[in-house]
PDB file of C-alpha atoms and ligand atoms in Angstrom:
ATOM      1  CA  UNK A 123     -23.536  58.306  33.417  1.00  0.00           C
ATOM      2  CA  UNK A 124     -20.460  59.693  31.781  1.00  0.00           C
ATOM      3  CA  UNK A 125     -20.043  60.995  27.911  1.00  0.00           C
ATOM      4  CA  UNK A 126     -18.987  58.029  26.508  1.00  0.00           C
ATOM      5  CA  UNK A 127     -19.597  54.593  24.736  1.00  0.00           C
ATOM      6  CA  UNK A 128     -21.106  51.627  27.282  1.00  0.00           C
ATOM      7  CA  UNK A 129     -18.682  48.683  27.419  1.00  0.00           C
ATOM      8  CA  UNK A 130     -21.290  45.680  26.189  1.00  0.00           C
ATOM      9  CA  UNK A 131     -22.110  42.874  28.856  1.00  0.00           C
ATOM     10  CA  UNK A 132     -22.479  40.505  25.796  1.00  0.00           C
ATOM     11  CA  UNK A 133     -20.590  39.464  22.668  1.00  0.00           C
ATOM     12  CA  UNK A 134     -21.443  41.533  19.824  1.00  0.00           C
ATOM     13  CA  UNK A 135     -23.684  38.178  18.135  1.00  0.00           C
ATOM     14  CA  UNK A 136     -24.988  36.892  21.180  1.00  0.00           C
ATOM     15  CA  UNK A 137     -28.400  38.617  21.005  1.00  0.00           C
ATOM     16  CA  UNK A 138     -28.967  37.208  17.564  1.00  0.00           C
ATOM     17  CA  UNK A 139     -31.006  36.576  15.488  1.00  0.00           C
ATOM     18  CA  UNK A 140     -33.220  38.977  17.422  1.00  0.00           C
ATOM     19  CA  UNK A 141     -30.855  41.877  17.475  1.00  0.00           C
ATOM     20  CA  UNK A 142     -28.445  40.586  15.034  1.00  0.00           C
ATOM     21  CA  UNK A 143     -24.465  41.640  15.089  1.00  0.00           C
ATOM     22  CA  UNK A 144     -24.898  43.572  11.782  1.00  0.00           C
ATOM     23  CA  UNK A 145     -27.510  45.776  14.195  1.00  0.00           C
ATOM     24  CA  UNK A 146     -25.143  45.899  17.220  1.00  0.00           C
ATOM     25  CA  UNK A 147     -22.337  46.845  14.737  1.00  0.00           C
ATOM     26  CA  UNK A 148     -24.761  50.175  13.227  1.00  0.00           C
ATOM     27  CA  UNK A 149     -27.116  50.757  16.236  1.00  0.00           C
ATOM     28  CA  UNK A 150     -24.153  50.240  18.827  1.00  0.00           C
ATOM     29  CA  UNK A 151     -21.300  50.735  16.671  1.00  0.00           C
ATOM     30  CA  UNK A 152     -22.154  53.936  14.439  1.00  0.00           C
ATOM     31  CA  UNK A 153     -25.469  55.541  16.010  1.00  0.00           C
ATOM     32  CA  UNK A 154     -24.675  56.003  19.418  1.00  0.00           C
ATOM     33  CA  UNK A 155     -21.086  56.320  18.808  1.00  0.00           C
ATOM     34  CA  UNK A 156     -22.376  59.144  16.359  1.00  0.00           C
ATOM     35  CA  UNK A 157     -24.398  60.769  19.364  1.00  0.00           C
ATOM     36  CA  UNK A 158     -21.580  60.549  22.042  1.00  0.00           C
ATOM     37  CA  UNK A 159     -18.880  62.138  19.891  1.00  0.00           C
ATOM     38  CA  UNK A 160     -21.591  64.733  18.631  1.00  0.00           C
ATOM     39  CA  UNK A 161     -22.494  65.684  22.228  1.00  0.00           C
ATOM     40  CA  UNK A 162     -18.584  66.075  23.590  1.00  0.00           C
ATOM     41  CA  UNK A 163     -17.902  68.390  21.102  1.00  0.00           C
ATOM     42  CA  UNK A 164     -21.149  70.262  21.405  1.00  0.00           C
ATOM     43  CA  UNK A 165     -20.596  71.055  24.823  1.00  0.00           C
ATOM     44  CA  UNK A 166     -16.617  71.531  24.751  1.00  0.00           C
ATOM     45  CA  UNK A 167     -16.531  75.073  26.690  1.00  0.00           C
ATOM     46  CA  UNK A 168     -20.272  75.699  27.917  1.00  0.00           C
ATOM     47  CA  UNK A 169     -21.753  75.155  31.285  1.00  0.00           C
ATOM     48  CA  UNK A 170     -22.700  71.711  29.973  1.00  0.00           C
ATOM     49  CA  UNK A 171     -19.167  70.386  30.131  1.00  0.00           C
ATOM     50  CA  UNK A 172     -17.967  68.119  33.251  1.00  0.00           C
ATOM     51  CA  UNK A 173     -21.950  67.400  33.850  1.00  0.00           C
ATOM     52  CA  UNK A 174     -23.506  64.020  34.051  1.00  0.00           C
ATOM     53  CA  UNK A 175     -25.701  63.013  30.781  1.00  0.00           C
ATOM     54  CA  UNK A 176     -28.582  62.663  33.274  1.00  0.00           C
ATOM     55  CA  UNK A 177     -28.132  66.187  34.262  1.00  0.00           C
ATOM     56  CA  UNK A 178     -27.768  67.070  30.922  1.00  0.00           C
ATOM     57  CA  UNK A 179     -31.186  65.241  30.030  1.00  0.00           C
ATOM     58  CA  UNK A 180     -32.778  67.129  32.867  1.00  0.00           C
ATOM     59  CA  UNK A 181     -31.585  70.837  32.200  1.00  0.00           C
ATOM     60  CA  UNK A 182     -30.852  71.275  28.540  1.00  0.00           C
ATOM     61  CA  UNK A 183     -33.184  73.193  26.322  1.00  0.00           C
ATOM     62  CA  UNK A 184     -34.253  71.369  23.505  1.00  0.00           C
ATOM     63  CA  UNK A 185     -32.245  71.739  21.243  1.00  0.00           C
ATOM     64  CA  UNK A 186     -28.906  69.226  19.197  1.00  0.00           C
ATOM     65  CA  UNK A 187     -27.459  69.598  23.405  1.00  0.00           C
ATOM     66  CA  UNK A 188     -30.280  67.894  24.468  1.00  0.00           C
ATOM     67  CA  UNK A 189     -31.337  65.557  21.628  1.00  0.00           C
ATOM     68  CA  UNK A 190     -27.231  63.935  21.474  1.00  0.00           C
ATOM     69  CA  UNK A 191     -27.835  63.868  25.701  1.00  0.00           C
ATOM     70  CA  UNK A 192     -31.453  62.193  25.263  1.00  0.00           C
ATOM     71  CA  UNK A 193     -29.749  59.755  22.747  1.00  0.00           C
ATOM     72  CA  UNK A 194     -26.961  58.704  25.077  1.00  0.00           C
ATOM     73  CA  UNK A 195     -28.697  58.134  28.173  1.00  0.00           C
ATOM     74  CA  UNK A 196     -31.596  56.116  26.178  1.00  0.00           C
ATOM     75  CA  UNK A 197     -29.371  53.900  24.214  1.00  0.00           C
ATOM     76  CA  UNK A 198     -27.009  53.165  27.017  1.00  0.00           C
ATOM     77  CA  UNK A 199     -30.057  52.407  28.874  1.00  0.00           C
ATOM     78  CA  UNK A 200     -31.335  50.436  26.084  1.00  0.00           C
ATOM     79  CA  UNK A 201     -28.191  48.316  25.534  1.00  0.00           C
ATOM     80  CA  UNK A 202     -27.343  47.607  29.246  1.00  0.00           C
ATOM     81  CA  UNK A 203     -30.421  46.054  30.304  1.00  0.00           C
ATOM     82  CA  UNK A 204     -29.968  43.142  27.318  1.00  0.00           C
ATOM     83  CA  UNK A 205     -28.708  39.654  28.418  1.00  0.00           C
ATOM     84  CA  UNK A 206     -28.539  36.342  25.514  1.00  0.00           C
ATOM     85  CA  UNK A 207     -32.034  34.907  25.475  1.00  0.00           C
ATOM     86  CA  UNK A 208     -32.962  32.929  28.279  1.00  0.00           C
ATOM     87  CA  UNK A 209     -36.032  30.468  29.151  1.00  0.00           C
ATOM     88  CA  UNK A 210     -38.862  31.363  31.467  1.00  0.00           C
ATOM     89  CA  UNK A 211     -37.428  34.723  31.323  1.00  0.00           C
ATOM     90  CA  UNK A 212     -39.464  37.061  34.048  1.00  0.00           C
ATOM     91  CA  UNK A 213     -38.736  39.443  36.764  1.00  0.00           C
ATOM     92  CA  UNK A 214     -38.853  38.030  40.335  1.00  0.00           C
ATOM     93  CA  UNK A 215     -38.959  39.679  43.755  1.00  0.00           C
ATOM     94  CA  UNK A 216     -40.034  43.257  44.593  1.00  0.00           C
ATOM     95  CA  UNK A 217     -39.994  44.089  40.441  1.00  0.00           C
ATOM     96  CA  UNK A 218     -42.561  41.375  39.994  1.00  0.00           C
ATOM     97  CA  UNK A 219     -44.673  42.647  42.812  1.00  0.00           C
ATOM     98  CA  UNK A 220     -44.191  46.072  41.416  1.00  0.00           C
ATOM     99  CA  UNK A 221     -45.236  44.753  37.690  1.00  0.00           C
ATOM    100  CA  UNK A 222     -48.457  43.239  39.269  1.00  0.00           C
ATOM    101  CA  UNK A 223     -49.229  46.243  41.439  1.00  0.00           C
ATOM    102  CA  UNK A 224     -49.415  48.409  38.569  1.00  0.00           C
ATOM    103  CA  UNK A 225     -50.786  45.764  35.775  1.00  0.00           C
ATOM    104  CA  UNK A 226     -52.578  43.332  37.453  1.00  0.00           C
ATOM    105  CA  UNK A 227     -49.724  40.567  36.235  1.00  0.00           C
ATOM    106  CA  UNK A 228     -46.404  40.274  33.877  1.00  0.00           C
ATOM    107  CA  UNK A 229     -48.778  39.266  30.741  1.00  0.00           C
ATOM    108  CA  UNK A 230     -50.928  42.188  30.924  1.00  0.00           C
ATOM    109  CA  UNK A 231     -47.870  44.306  31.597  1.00  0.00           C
ATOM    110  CA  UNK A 232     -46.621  43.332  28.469  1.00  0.00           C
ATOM    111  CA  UNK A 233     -49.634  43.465  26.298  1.00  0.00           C
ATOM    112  CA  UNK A 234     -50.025  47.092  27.190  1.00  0.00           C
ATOM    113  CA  UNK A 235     -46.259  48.106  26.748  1.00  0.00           C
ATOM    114  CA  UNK A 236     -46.245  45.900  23.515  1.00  0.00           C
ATOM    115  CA  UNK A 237     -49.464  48.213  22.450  1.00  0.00           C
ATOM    116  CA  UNK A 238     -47.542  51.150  23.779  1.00  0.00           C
ATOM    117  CA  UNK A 239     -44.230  50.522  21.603  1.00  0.00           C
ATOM    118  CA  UNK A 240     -46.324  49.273  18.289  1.00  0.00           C
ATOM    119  CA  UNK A 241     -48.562  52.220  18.303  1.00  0.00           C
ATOM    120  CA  UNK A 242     -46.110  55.354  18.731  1.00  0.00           C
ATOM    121  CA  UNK A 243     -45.626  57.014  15.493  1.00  0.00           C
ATOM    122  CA  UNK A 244     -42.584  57.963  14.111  1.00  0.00           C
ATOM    123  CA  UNK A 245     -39.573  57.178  15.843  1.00  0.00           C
ATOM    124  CA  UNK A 246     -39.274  56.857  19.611  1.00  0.00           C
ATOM    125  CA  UNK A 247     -39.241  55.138  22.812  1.00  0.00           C
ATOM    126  CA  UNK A 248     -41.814  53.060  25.177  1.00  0.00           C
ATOM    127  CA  UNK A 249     -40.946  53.314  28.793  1.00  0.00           C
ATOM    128  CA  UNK A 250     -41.232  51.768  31.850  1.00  0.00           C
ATOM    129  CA  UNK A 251     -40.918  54.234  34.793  1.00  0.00           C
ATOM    130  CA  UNK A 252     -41.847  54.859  38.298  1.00  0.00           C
ATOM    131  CA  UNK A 253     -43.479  57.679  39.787  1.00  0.00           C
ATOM    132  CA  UNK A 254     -42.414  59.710  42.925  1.00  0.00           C
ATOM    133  CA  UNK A 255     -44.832  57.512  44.896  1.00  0.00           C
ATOM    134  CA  UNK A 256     -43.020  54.232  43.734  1.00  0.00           C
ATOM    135  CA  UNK A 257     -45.847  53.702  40.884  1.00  0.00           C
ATOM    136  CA  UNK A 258     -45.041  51.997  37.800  1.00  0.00           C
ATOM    137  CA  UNK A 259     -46.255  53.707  34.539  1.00  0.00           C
ATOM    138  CA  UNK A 260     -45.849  53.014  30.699  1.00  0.00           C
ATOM    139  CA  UNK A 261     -44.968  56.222  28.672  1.00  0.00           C
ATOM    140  CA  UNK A 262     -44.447  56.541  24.658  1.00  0.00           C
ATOM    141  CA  UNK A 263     -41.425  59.304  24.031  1.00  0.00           C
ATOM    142  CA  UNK A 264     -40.700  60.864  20.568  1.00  0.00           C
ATOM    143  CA  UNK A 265     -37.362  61.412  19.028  1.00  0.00           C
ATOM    144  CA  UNK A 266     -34.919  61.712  22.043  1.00  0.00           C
ATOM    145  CA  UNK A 267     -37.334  62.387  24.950  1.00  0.00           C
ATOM    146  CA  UNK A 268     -36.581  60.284  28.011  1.00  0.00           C
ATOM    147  CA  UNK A 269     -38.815  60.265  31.554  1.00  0.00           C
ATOM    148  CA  UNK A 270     -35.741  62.324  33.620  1.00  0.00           C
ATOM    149  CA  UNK A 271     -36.928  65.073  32.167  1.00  0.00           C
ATOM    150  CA  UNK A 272     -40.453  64.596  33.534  1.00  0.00           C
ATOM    151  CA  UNK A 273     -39.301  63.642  36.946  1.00  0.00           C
ATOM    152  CA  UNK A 274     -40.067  59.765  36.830  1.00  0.00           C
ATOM    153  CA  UNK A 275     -37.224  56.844  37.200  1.00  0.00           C
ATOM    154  CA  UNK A 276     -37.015  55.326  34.364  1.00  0.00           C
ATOM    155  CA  UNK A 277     -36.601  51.602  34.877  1.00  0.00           C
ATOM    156  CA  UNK A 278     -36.760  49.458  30.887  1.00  0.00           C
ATOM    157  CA  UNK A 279     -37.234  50.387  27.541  1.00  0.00           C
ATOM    158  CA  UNK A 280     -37.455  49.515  23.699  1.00  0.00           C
ATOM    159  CA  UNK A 281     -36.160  51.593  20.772  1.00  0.00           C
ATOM    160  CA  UNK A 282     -38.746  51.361  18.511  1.00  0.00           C
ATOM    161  CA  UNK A 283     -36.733  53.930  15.832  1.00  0.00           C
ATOM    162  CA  UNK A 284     -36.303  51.710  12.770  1.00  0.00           C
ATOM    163  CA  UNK A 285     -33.104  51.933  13.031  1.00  0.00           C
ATOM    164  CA  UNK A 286     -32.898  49.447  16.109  1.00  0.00           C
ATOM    165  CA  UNK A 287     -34.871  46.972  14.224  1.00  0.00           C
ATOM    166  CA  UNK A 288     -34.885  47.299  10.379  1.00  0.00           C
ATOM    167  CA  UNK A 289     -31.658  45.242   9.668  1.00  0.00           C
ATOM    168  CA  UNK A 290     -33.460  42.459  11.312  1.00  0.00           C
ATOM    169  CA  UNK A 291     -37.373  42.826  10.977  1.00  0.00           C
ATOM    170  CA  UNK A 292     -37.744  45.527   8.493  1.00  0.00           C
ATOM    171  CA  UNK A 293     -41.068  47.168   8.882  1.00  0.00           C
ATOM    172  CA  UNK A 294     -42.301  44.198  11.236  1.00  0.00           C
ATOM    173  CA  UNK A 295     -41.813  46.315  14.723  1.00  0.00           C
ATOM    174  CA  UNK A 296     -44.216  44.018  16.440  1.00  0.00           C
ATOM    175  CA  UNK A 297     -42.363  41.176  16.025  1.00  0.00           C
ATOM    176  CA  UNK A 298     -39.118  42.454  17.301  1.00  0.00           C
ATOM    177  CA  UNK A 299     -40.968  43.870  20.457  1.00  0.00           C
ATOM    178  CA  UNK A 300     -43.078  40.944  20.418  1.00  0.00           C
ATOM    179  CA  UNK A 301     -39.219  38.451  20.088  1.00  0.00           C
ATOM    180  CA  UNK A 302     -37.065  41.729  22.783  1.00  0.00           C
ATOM    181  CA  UNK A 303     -38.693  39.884  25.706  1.00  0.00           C
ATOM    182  CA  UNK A 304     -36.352  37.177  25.605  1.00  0.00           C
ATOM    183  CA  UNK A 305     -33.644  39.043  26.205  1.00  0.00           C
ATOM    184  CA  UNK A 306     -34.325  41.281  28.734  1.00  0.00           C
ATOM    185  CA  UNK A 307     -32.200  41.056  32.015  1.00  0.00           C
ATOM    186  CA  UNK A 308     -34.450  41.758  34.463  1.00  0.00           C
ATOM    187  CA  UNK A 309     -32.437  41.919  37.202  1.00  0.00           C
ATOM    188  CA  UNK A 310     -30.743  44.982  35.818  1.00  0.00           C
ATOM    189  CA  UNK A 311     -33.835  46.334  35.420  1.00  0.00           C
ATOM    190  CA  UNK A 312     -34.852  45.616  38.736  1.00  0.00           C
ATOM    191  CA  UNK A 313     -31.376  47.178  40.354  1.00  0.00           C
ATOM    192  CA  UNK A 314     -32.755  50.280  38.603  1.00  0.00           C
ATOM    193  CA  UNK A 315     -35.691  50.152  41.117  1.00  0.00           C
ATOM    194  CA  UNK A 316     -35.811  53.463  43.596  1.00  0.00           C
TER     195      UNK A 316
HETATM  196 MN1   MN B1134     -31.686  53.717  18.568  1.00  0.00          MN
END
């Protein structure tokens, strides 16, 4: 991944009224355009510059270097696996076995990630990774913390800072995790598969 804004695969509205255009136009527009101008200048000169954001992710200490790094990579993660809501939306193929594996089916995957992304306090992240043995695992991450940089693959996640939701749900983050489902594009997710 490069230092720089994501192209959307979507119109800026057509995630509404979940994630609303006013949203895409703040979270999108002015937060993670805040983070990727914030890093390039941060690392103008150092042994950071030229490197990938994952590498970035994985080696900085913490520090603003690795928070603007942590905030790229989970946002362009974040945005790139959204599609416009679709019906009898679900994973398929070697995901879905993957899902079931590790959760016993897609509904009690997402009752435990749901509990996962409800219950972290503060701002943060819940994650969907996989392990070095090809195990799928639910994290919570604070502030800009992001699985790379404990080794696992990250494969989906929801923003649960309030600023990814507030325009549209204000304090009511279980009902905007509880809505995201519908427009999750799982095969991205699933191309994200090691
Ligand atoms: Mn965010």
């Amino acid at each position: 991944m490069e230092i720089k804004m994501p192209t959307l695969p979507y119109a800026p509205d057509a995630l509404a009224p979940v994630i609303s255009n006013k949203t895409i136009d703040f979270h999108y527009g002015k937060h993670l355009q805040g983070y990727v101008n914030t890093l390039a200048k941060l690392i103008e000169g150092t042994a950071f510059a030229g490197k990938s954001v994952e590498d970035i992710v994985r080696e900085a200490p913490d520090g603003p270097v690795f928070n603007n790094a942590g905030q790229i990579f989970n946002h362009t993660f974040y945005f790139m696996q959204l599609q416009p809501a679709t019906a009898d939306n679900k994973p398929q193929g070697r995901l879905a076995e993957a899902i079931n594996a590790a959760f016993g089916s897609f509904e009690e995957f997402k009752t435990q990630f749901a509990q996962a992304a409800t219950t972290l306090f503060g701002s943060g992240w819940a994650w969907l990774s996989q392990d070095a043995n090809g195990k799928l695992l639910i994290t919570k991450e604070t502030n800009a913390n992001c699985p790379l940089r404990n080794g696992l693959n990250p494969l989906f996640v929801i923003d649960v800072w309030e600023h990814a939701y507030y325009i549209d749900y204000q304090n009511r983050r279980a009902d905007y995790v509880a809505d995201f489902w519908n427009l999750v594009n799982w095969n991205v997710v699933a191309e994200r598969l090691k």
